[in-house]
Coordinates of C-alpha atoms in Angstrom, one line a residue:
M1 CA 28.7 29.9 -12.0
T2 CA 27.8 26.2 -12.0
S3 CA 24.3 25.5 -10.9
A4 CA 23.6 22.6 -8.5
A5 CA 20.6 20.9 -6.9
I6 CA 20.6 19.1 -3.5
Y7 CA 18.9 15.8 -2.7
A8 CA 18.6 14.3 0.8
R9 CA 16.5 11.4 2.1
V10 CA 15.7 9.6 5.4
S11 CA 13.6 6.5 5.4
S12 CA 12.3 6.1 9.0
A13 CA 10.0 8.2 11.2
R14 CA 12.7 8.2 13.9
Q15 CA 15.2 9.7 11.5
K16 CA 12.7 12.3 10.5
K17 CA 11.9 13.1 14.2
D18 CA 15.7 13.4 15.0
E19 CA 16.1 15.7 12.0
T20 CA 19.0 13.7 10.6
I21 CA 18.0 15.0 7.1
G22 CA 19.0 18.5 8.3
S23 CA 22.5 17.3 8.9
Q24 CA 22.6 15.9 5.4
T25 CA 21.4 19.1 3.9
A26 CA 23.8 21.2 5.9
A27 CA 26.8 19.1 4.8
L28 CA 25.7 19.3 1.2
R29 CA 25.3 23.1 1.4
E30 CA 28.8 23.3 2.9
H31 CA 30.2 21.2 0.1
A32 CA 28.5 23.3 -2.5
A33 CA 30.0 26.5 -1.0
Q34 CA 33.5 25.0 -1.0
A35 CA 33.1 23.9 -4.6
R36 CA 31.6 27.3 -5.6
L37 CA 28.3 25.8 -6.7
D38 CA 25.2 27.9 -6.9
V39 CA 22.3 26.2 -5.1
P40 CA 18.9 28.1 -5.3
A41 CA 16.7 27.7 -2.3
E42 CA 14.0 26.0 -4.3
W43 CA 16.5 23.4 -5.6
V44 CA 16.9 21.7 -2.3
F45 CA 14.8 18.5 -2.4
E46 CA 14.2 16.4 0.7
D47 CA 12.3 13.2 1.1
E48 CA 11.4 12.6 4.7
G49 CA 10.2 9.2 5.7
H50 CA 10.5 7.6 2.2
S51 CA 12.2 4.3 1.5
G52 CA 15.1 4.1 -0.8
A53 CA 13.8 0.8 -2.2
T54 CA 11.3 2.6 -4.4
L55 CA 11.5 5.4 -7.0
V56 CA 8.1 6.8 -6.1
R57 CA 9.2 9.7 -3.9
P58 CA 7.8 13.3 -4.2
A59 CA 11.1 15.1 -3.9
L60 CA 12.9 12.7 -6.2
E61 CA 10.2 13.1 -8.8
A62 CA 10.6 16.9 -8.7
L63 CA 14.4 16.5 -9.0
R64 CA 14.1 14.3 -12.0
D65 CA 11.7 16.8 -13.7
L66 CA 14.2 19.5 -13.0
V67 CA 17.0 17.5 -14.5
A68 CA 14.9 16.7 -17.6
Q69 CA 14.4 20.4 -18.2
G70 CA 18.2 20.9 -18.5
C71 CA 18.3 23.6 -15.8
V72 CA 20.9 22.0 -13.5
D73 CA 24.5 21.0 -14.0
V74 CA 25.3 19.0 -10.8
V75 CA 23.2 17.0 -8.4
L76 CA 24.6 16.8 -4.9
V77 CA 23.8 13.7 -2.8
Y78 CA 25.3 12.7 0.6
S79 CA 26.0 9.1 -0.4
P80 CA 24.8 6.7 -3.1
D81 CA 22.5 4.9 -0.7
R82 CA 20.6 8.2 -0.1
L83 CA 19.8 8.3 -3.8
A84 CA 18.5 4.7 -3.9
R85 CA 18.9 1.5 -1.9
K86 CA 18.7 -0.8 -4.9
F87 CA 21.7 -1.0 -7.3
A88 CA 19.4 -1.1 -10.3
Y89 CA 17.7 2.1 -9.3
Q90 CA 21.0 3.8 -8.7
A91 CA 22.2 2.8 -12.2
L92 CA 18.9 4.0 -13.7
L93 CA 19.1 7.4 -12.0
L94 CA 22.8 8.0 -12.8
E95 CA 22.2 7.1 -16.4
E96 CA 19.2 9.4 -16.6
F97 CA 21.2 12.2 -15.1
A98 CA 24.1 11.5 -17.6
R99 CA 21.8 11.6 -20.6
A100 CA 20.6 15.1 -19.5
G101 CA 24.2 16.2 -19.2
V102 CA 24.0 16.4 -15.4
R103 CA 26.8 15.1 -13.1
A104 CA 25.9 13.3 -9.8
E105 CA 28.4 14.1 -7.0
F106 CA 28.5 12.3 -3.6
I107 CA 30.1 13.6 -0.4
K108 CA 30.6 10.1 1.0
G109 CA 31.6 8.4 -2.2
P110 CA 33.8 8.6 -5.3
R111 CA 33.9 12.0 -6.9
G112 CA 35.6 11.2 -10.2
D113 CA 34.3 10.0 -13.5
S114 CA 37.0 7.4 -14.1
P115 CA 36.0 3.7 -14.6
E116 CA 37.4 2.9 -11.2
D117 CA 35.2 5.5 -9.5
Q118 CA 32.1 4.3 -11.4
L119 CA 32.9 0.7 -10.4
L120 CA 33.2 1.9 -6.8
V121 CA 29.8 3.5 -7.0
Q122 CA 28.3 0.3 -8.3
F123 CA 29.9 -1.7 -5.5
Q124 CA 28.5 0.8 -2.9
G125 CA 25.0 0.4 -4.5
M126 CA 25.2 -3.4 -4.2
F127 CA 26.4 -3.2 -0.6
A128 CA 23.6 -0.8 0.2
E129 CA 21.0 -3.1 -1.3
Y130 CA 22.5 -6.1 0.6
E131 CA 22.6 -4.1 3.8
K132 CA 18.9 -3.1 3.5
A133 CA 17.9 -6.8 2.9
Q134 CA 20.0 -7.9 5.8
L135 CA 18.5 -5.3 8.2
A136 CA 15.0 -6.1 7.1
E137 CA 15.5 -9.8 7.7
R138 CA 17.2 -9.3 11.1
Y139 CA 14.4 -6.9 12.1
R140 CA 11.7 -9.4 11.1
R141 CA 13.4 -12.3 12.9
G142 CA 13.9 -10.2 16.0
K143 CA 10.3 -9.1 16.2
A144 CA 9.1 -12.7 15.6
Y145 CA 11.3 -14.0 18.4
R146 CA 10.0 -11.3 20.8
A147 CA 6.4 -12.1 19.8
R148 CA 7.0 -15.8 20.6
T149 CA 8.2 -14.8 24.1
G150 CA 5.0 -12.8 24.7
S151 CA 6.5 -9.4 24.4
V152 CA 4.0 -6.5 23.7
N153 CA 6.9 -4.4 22.3
V154 CA 6.4 -5.7 18.8
L155 CA 2.8 -4.5 18.7
S156 CA 3.8 -0.8 19.0
G157 CA 0.2 0.4 19.4
A158 CA -3.1 -0.4 21.1
P159 CA -6.7 -0.6 19.8
F160 CA -9.6 1.4 21.2
G161 CA -10.1 0.5 24.9
Y162 CA -6.4 0.2 25.7
R163 CA -3.5 2.5 26.3
Y164 CA -0.1 1.5 25.0
I165 CA 2.6 1.8 27.7
R166 CA 6.0 2.2 26.2
K167 CA 8.9 0.1 27.4
T168 CA 11.3 1.5 29.9
D169 CA 14.7 0.4 31.3
L170 CA 12.8 -1.3 34.1
A171 CA 9.9 -2.9 32.3
G172 CA 8.7 -3.8 28.8
A173 CA 5.7 -2.4 26.9
A174 CA 2.2 -3.3 28.1
Y175 CA -1.5 -2.8 27.4
E176 CA -3.4 -0.8 30.0
V177 CA -7.2 -0.9 30.0
I178 CA -9.0 2.5 29.8
E179 CA -12.1 2.0 31.9
H180 CA -14.6 4.3 30.1
E181 CA -13.5 3.0 26.6
A182 CA -13.5 -0.6 27.8
A183 CA -17.1 -0.2 29.0
L184 CA -18.1 0.9 25.5
V185 CA -16.3 -2.0 23.9
A186 CA -17.9 -4.5 26.3
E187 CA -21.4 -3.0 25.6
M188 CA -20.7 -3.1 21.8
F189 CA -19.8 -6.8 22.0
R190 CA -22.9 -7.5 24.1
R191 CA -25.3 -5.7 21.7
Y192 CA -23.9 -7.5 18.7
A193 CA -23.9 -11.0 20.4
D194 CA -27.1 -10.8 22.5
D195 CA -29.3 -8.1 21.0
G196 CA -28.7 -8.8 17.4
A197 CA -27.6 -5.2 16.6
S198 CA -26.1 -4.6 13.2
I199 CA -22.7 -3.1 12.6
A200 CA -24.3 0.0 11.2
D201 CA -26.4 0.3 14.4
L202 CA -23.3 0.0 16.5
A203 CA -21.5 2.7 14.5
R204 CA -24.3 5.1 15.0
W205 CA -24.5 4.3 18.7
L206 CA -20.8 4.8 19.2
T207 CA -21.0 8.1 17.3
G208 CA -23.8 9.2 19.6
Q209 CA -21.8 8.4 22.7
G210 CA -19.3 11.2 21.6
A211 CA -16.2 9.0 22.2
P212 CA -13.5 9.7 19.5
T213 CA -12.0 6.8 17.6
R214 CA -8.4 5.7 18.2
T215 CA -7.4 8.1 15.3
G216 CA -9.3 11.0 16.8
K217 CA -12.4 11.0 14.6
H218 CA -15.8 11.7 16.1
R219 CA -17.7 9.7 13.5
W220 CA -17.4 5.9 13.7
D221 CA -17.3 4.0 10.4
R222 CA -18.7 0.6 10.0
S223 CA -15.4 -0.8 8.8
V224 CA -13.8 0.3 12.2
V225 CA -16.5 -1.5 14.2
W226 CA -16.2 -4.6 12.0
A227 CA -12.4 -4.7 12.6
M228 CA -12.9 -4.3 16.4
L229 CA -15.4 -7.2 16.5
R230 CA -12.7 -9.4 14.8
N231 CA -9.8 -8.3 17.0
P232 CA -8.8 -11.1 19.4
A233 CA -7.0 -8.7 21.7
Y234 CA -10.4 -7.9 23.3
A235 CA -10.6 -11.5 24.4
G236 CA -7.1 -11.4 26.0
T237 CA -4.9 -12.5 23.1
A238 CA -3.3 -10.0 20.8
V239 CA -1.9 -11.3 17.6
F240 CA 1.4 -10.4 15.8
G241 CA 1.8 -11.3 12.1
K242 CA -1.9 -11.4 11.0
T243 CA -1.1 -9.8 7.7
L244 CA 1.8 -9.8 5.2
A245 CA 3.0 -6.9 3.1
T246 CA 3.9 -8.0 -0.5
S247 CA 5.0 -6.2 -3.5
G248 CA 2.2 -4.8 -5.6
T249 CA 1.9 -3.2 -9.1
P250 CA 0.7 0.3 -9.8
G251 CA -3.0 0.3 -10.0
L252 CA -5.9 2.7 -10.9
N253 CA -8.9 3.5 -8.9
R254 CA -11.9 4.7 -10.8
V255 CA -11.5 8.4 -9.9
A256 CA -7.9 8.3 -11.0
R257 CA -8.7 6.5 -14.2
L258 CA -11.3 9.0 -15.1
Q259 CA -8.9 11.8 -14.5
G260 CA -6.2 10.1 -16.7
R261 CA -3.7 9.5 -13.9
A262 CA -2.1 6.5 -12.3
T263 CA -2.1 5.7 -8.6
P264 CA 1.1 3.9 -7.6
R265 CA 0.7 1.1 -5.1
A266 CA 4.1 0.0 -3.9
V267 CA 2.8 -2.8 -1.6
K268 CA -0.4 -4.6 -0.8
T269 CA -1.5 -6.4 2.4
V270 CA -2.7 -9.9 2.4
D271 CA -3.9 -12.1 5.3
R272 CA -1.6 -14.8 6.7
P273 CA -2.9 -18.3 7.5
R274 CA -4.2 -18.5 11.0
E275 CA -1.7 -21.1 12.0
E276 CA 1.1 -18.6 11.4
W277 CA -0.2 -16.1 13.9
L278 CA 1.9 -15.4 17.0
E279 CA -0.3 -14.8 20.1
I280 CA 0.6 -12.4 22.9
P281 CA -1.4 -12.4 26.1
V282 CA -3.0 -9.0 27.1
P283 CA -5.7 -7.9 29.5
A284 CA -9.1 -9.0 28.4
I285 CA -12.2 -6.8 28.1
V286 CA -14.7 -9.4 26.9
D287 CA -14.8 -13.1 27.8
Q288 CA -14.0 -15.9 25.4
V289 CA -17.6 -17.1 25.2
T290 CA -18.9 -13.7 24.0
F291 CA -16.0 -13.3 21.6
A292 CA -16.7 -16.7 20.1
R293 CA -20.4 -16.0 19.6
V294 CA -19.5 -12.7 17.9
R295 CA -17.1 -14.5 15.6
Q296 CA -19.7 -17.1 14.8
R297 CA -22.2 -14.4 13.9
L298 CA -19.7 -12.6 11.7
D299 CA -18.9 -15.9 9.9
D300 CA -22.6 -16.6 9.4
N301 CA -23.2 -13.1 8.1
K302 CA -20.4 -13.5 5.6
R303 CA -21.8 -16.9 4.5
F304 CA -25.4 -15.9 4.2
A305 CA -24.9 -12.3 3.1
A306 CA -27.3 -11.0 0.5
R307 CA -24.4 -10.2 -1.9
N308 CA -23.7 -13.9 -2.2
T309 CA -27.3 -14.7 -3.4
K310 CA -28.3 -11.5 -5.2
V311 CA -29.4 -11.4 -8.8
P312 CA -26.5 -10.1 -10.9
S313 CA -26.9 -6.6 -12.4
L314 CA -26.0 -5.9 -16.0
L315 CA -23.8 -2.8 -15.3
Q316 CA -22.0 -4.2 -12.3
G317 CA -18.5 -2.7 -12.2
L318 CA -19.1 -0.5 -15.2
A319 CA -21.5 2.3 -13.9
A320 CA -19.9 5.4 -12.4
C321 CA -21.1 8.9 -11.6
S322 CA -20.0 11.5 -14.1
A323 CA -20.1 14.3 -11.5
C324 CA -17.8 12.9 -8.8
G325 CA -16.2 9.8 -10.4
Y326 CA -17.3 7.4 -7.7
A327 CA -18.8 4.0 -8.7
C328 CA -22.5 3.4 -8.7
Y329 CA -23.9 0.4 -6.9
R330 CA -27.3 -1.3 -7.2
G331 CA -29.9 -0.8 -4.5
H332 CA -33.6 -1.5 -4.3
T333 CA -36.7 -0.1 -2.7
T334 CA -40.2 -1.5 -2.2
T335 CA -43.3 0.4 -3.4
S336 CA -46.5 0.6 -1.5
A337 CA -47.9 -2.0 -3.8
G338 CA -45.2 -4.4 -2.7
N339 CA -43.2 -4.2 -6.0
K340 CA -39.4 -4.2 -5.7
I341 CA -37.6 -1.6 -7.8
F342 CA -33.9 -1.7 -8.4
Y343 CA -31.8 1.4 -9.1
Y344 CA -28.2 2.5 -9.5
R345 CA -27.0 4.9 -6.8
C346 CA -23.7 6.9 -6.6
I347 CA -21.5 6.0 -3.6
G348 CA -20.7 9.7 -3.1
S349 CA -24.4 10.5 -2.5
D350 CA -24.5 8.3 0.7
N351 CA -24.2 10.4 3.9
Y352 CA -23.0 7.5 6.1
R353 CA -19.9 6.9 4.0
F354 CA -18.3 10.3 4.6
E355 CA -17.6 12.1 7.9
H356 CA -19.0 15.4 6.7
G357 CA -21.9 14.1 4.8
K358 CA -22.3 13.2 1.1
V359 CA -20.0 14.6 -1.5
C360 CA -22.3 14.3 -4.5
D361 CA -25.9 15.3 -5.2
S362 CA -26.6 12.8 -8.0
K363 CA -30.0 11.1 -8.0
P364 CA -30.5 7.4 -8.4
V365 CA -31.4 5.9 -11.8
R366 CA -33.8 3.1 -12.4
A367 CA -31.8 0.0 -13.2
D368 CA -34.2 -1.6 -15.6
Y369 CA -34.4 1.5 -17.8
L370 CA -30.6 2.1 -17.8
D371 CA -29.9 -1.6 -18.5
A372 CA -32.3 -1.5 -21.5
V373 CA -30.8 1.7 -23.0
V374 CA -27.2 0.3 -22.7
W375 CA -28.1 -3.2 -24.1
D376 CA -30.1 -1.7 -27.0
H377 CA -27.1 0.5 -27.9
V378 CA -24.7 -2.4 -27.8
T379 CA -27.0 -4.7 -29.8
A380 CA -27.4 -1.9 -32.4
L381 CA -23.6 -1.9 -32.8
L382 CA -23.5 -5.6 -33.2
A383 CA -26.3 -5.5 -35.7
D384 CA -24.0 -3.7 -38.1
P385 CA -20.9 -5.8 -38.8
A386 CA -19.9 -3.4 -41.6
L387 CA -19.1 -0.8 -38.9
I388 CA -16.8 -3.1 -37.1
R389 CA -15.2 -4.4 -40.3
T390 CA -14.6 -0.8 -41.4
E391 CA -12.8 -0.1 -38.2
I392 CA -10.7 -3.3 -38.4
S393 CA -9.8 -2.6 -42.0
K394 CA -8.8 0.9 -41.2
R395 CA -6.5 -0.2 -38.3
L396 CA -5.0 -3.0 -40.4
E397 CA -4.3 -0.6 -43.3
Q398 CA -2.6 1.8 -40.8
A399 CA -0.6 -1.0 -39.5
R400 CA 0.6 -2.0 -43.0
T401 CA 1.5 1.5 -44.1
A402 CA 2.3 3.6 -41.1
D403 CA 3.2 1.0 -38.5
P404 CA 6.7 1.8 -37.2
A405 CA 7.4 -1.9 -37.0
T406 CA 8.1 -1.9 -40.8
R407 CA 10.8 0.8 -40.4
Q408 CA 12.0 -0.9 -37.2
R409 CA 12.5 -4.2 -39.0
H410 CA 14.5 -2.5 -41.8
Q411 CA 16.7 -0.8 -39.2
L412 CA 17.2 -4.0 -37.2
E413 CA 18.2 -5.9 -40.4
L414 CA 20.8 -3.3 -41.2
A415 CA 22.1 -3.3 -37.7
L416 CA 22.3 -7.1 -37.7
A417 CA 24.2 -7.1 -41.0
K418 CA 26.7 -4.6 -39.6
A419 CA 27.1 -6.7 -36.4
A420 CA 27.7 -9.9 -38.5
A421 CA 30.2 -8.0 -40.7
A422 CA 32.0 -6.7 -37.6
I423 CA 32.3 -10.2 -36.2
T424 CA 33.6 -11.5 -39.6
A425 CA 36.1 -8.6 -39.7
M426 CA 37.4 -9.3 -36.2
I427 CA 37.9 -13.0 -37.0
E428 CA 39.8 -12.2 -40.2
A429 CA 41.9 -9.6 -38.4
Y430 CA 42.9 -12.2 -35.8
S431 CA 43.6 -14.8 -38.5
E432 CA 45.9 -12.3 -40.2
Q433 CA 47.5 -11.5 -36.9
L434 CA 46.4 -7.9 -36.9
I435 CA 45.0 -8.2 -33.4
T436 CA 46.0 -10.4 -30.4
I437 CA 43.8 -13.0 -28.8
D438 CA 43.3 -10.8 -25.8
E439 CA 41.9 -8.0 -28.0
L440 CA 39.6 -10.6 -29.7
R441 CA 38.3 -11.9 -26.4
T442 CA 37.7 -8.4 -25.2
R443 CA 35.7 -7.2 -28.2
M444 CA 33.9 -10.4 -29.4
P445 CA 31.5 -10.9 -26.4
H446 CA 30.0 -7.4 -27.0
L447 CA 29.5 -8.1 -30.7
R448 CA 28.0 -11.5 -30.0
A449 CA 25.6 -10.1 -27.4
R450 CA 24.5 -7.3 -29.8
E451 CA 23.9 -9.9 -32.6
T452 CA 21.8 -12.0 -30.2
S453 CA 19.8 -9.0 -29.1
L454 CA 19.1 -8.0 -32.6
R455 CA 18.0 -11.5 -33.6
G456 CA 15.7 -11.5 -30.5
Q457 CA 14.1 -8.2 -31.6
L458 CA 13.5 -9.5 -35.1
G459 CA 11.9 -12.7 -33.6
A460 CA 9.5 -10.5 -31.6
L461 CA 8.5 -8.6 -34.8
D462 CA 7.9 -12.0 -36.5
A463 CA 5.6 -12.9 -33.6
Q464 CA 3.7 -9.7 -34.0
A465 CA 3.3 -10.4 -37.7
A466 CA 1.9 -13.9 -36.8
D467 CA -0.6 -12.3 -34.5
R468 CA -1.6 -9.9 -37.2
D469 CA -2.3 -12.9 -39.6
A470 CA -4.5 -14.5 -36.9
Y471 CA -6.2 -11.1 -36.6
L472 CA -7.0 -11.1 -40.3
K473 CA -8.3 -14.6 -40.1
L474 CA -10.6 -13.6 -37.3
A475 CA -11.8 -10.6 -39.2
G476 CA -12.8 -12.9 -42.1
D477 CA -15.3 -14.7 -39.8
L478 CA -16.6 -11.5 -38.3
E479 CA -20.0 -11.4 -40.0
S480 CA -21.0 -14.9 -39.0
F481 CA -19.8 -14.4 -35.4
L482 CA -21.7 -11.1 -35.0
A483 CA -24.8 -12.5 -36.7
Q484 CA -24.8 -15.4 -34.2
L485 CA -24.3 -13.0 -31.3
H486 CA -27.0 -10.7 -32.4
G487 CA -29.4 -13.6 -32.8
N488 CA -28.9 -14.7 -29.2
A489 CA -28.9 -11.2 -27.8
A490 CA -32.7 -11.2 -27.0
T491 CA -32.5 -14.5 -25.1
A492 CA -29.1 -14.1 -23.4
T493 CA -28.9 -14.3 -19.7
V494 CA -27.6 -11.4 -17.5
E495 CA -24.3 -13.2 -17.0
D496 CA -23.8 -13.6 -20.8
R497 CA -24.8 -10.0 -21.4
Q498 CA -22.2 -9.0 -18.8
K499 CA -19.5 -10.8 -20.7
V500 CA -20.4 -9.0 -23.9
L501 CA -20.6 -5.6 -22.3
R502 CA -17.2 -6.0 -20.6
L503 CA -15.7 -6.8 -24.0
L504 CA -17.2 -3.8 -25.7
V505 CA -17.8 -1.1 -23.0
K506 CA -15.1 0.6 -21.0
D507 CA -17.4 2.3 -18.6
I508 CA -20.8 4.1 -18.3
L509 CA -20.9 7.6 -16.8
I510 CA -24.3 8.5 -15.3
G511 CA -25.2 12.2 -15.1
P512 CA -28.4 14.1 -14.4
E513 CA -29.1 14.8 -18.1
K514 CA -26.6 12.7 -19.9
I515 CA -25.6 9.0 -20.0
T516 CA -22.1 8.5 -21.5
I517 CA -21.2 5.1 -22.9
R518 CA -17.5 4.8 -23.5
H519 CA -16.9 1.8 -25.6
R520 CA -14.1 0.4 -27.6
I521 CA -15.9 0.5 -31.0
P522 CA -16.4 4.1 -32.2
A523 CA -20.0 4.9 -33.1
R524 CA -20.6 6.3 -36.5
P525 CA -22.0 9.8 -36.8
G526 CA -25.8 9.8 -36.7
S527 CA -26.2 6.5 -34.9
A528 CA -28.9 6.0 -32.4
G529 CA -28.4 7.8 -29.2
T530 CA -25.7 10.2 -30.4
R531 CA -25.8 13.8 -31.5
Q532 CA -24.0 15.2 -34.5
R533 CA -22.4 17.9 -32.4
D534 CA -20.7 15.5 -30.0
P535 CA -17.0 15.8 -30.6
E536 CA -16.0 12.5 -29.0
P537 CA -16.7 9.4 -31.1
D538 CA -17.0 7.0 -28.2
T539 CA -19.6 8.8 -26.1
E540 CA -23.4 9.0 -26.1
G541 CA -25.1 12.4 -26.2
D542 CA -28.1 13.5 -24.2
H543 CA -31.1 11.3 -24.4
R544 CA -34.3 12.5 -26.0
P545 CA -36.7 14.5 -23.7
G546 CA -39.0 11.6 -23.2
S547 CA -36.4 9.2 -21.9
H548 CA -37.0 7.6 -18.5
L549 CA -33.4 8.2 -17.6
R550 CA -33.7 11.9 -17.7
W551 CA -34.7 13.8 -14.5
G552 CA -37.0 16.8 -15.0
R553 CA -37.9 15.6 -18.5
D554 CA -40.7 18.0 -18.7
I555 CA -38.1 20.8 -19.0
T556 CA -37.1 21.5 -22.6
N557 CA -33.6 22.1 -23.7
P558 CA -32.6 25.6 -24.7

């Protein structure tokens, strides 16, 4: 019996609430029964509340993995726009299914494999993409128009201190003041404007009051308080369109990068210019004068913040905790003698950052000791240009002998010769009246396009060869460059050392008994700071028992 998988999707929360995805699945199951297709229960994939304008969907990813395994024969989808809202994505998925020998079948769409049916699917994909863009533009313009008329409907939610009253047939949406929450908001603004309380103090005070946040949390974060102090709705003017969602690229946070995985980020939010904001009147909780003084203090804090005047640290942006993967930041403390000591501390070891307390027990590390160890290690590498030259020579030799570009060039040249020969044969066949002009016009564009594509690929390989020649020329001057850099290492400023480290070091993992330096130049066996038994060439082993970086250094290793 032919095996089949079902895929269904709805994009909005309302569709998810109305269970419209259930109707899709039921129709697909009924179609599978009529066509005598076997659909296992675990082969029903549903994406609820996921946009068709992106391919990053959990159920779709699982379906594509199943198709790649070759376990399924048919993929049932309600309509082409349920598979994807962009024509290019539809074509990509259908081609991927076809390569795996899987047929995509639509209930509301063409069901054949003829060229006419495929053309109809393509037209439906283009219409779906156009319809999505048209709906998004109409939705945006409609909300902007209602915001200009002062309608609260476009806000669709209320901050702490207000209750959002949904629109009815008799009246539109509105903000209603919640008295006990409004009292906390007014007192928060007064403390910040008049008493000089810090944002951290306000967060602790609100937590102590026992009032939950708007999202139901019982612990107030400083970022929430900061956002409330900037919200003009408390002064009687809510704003629509403060931010703009733009397309983003897949990015990596530090934890994901250390685990070797990518974190897709489909969109990112940026601030709109203030002159583009659309103001909507709402009930005020604080007066305009108090809100203006709070905003002035926030601006002054941003302007005169310590982070704008601090001395740069050598490992800024490079240090991370090896236990939890969070970044390490530089802090300081003052001794009883009045000396200021800087240290690197794991973000995960701070209680105030997490609702249930710290997530890591790592101890802080003296910044001056760690900076010295890392810089000495890097300068030791720079002091031996033969090490770097050996690595460059090895990679160049591999590029000359085992680089697939050599074989690729040979294959491209053969393909280009065949394409040129085919074009010549077609012209000769037409000149001898073996084919008609219509047949020539039909076949020639494909051959010309293939010839152009092959020439472009050969041009790209030539550009790579030119880059390699420049690489060789750079390698010839390596000794003089490294000698100059090593000579200035002792007198280089922190900013200059940062530039060198960021060129050579990927990151530095700090542990209780081990400092791992992951750099781009592999350390040779037996170099300073490494152990012979360390299997990874780009990491540093445990430091000697007397190192200042090691906690409990009086305890000997087994």
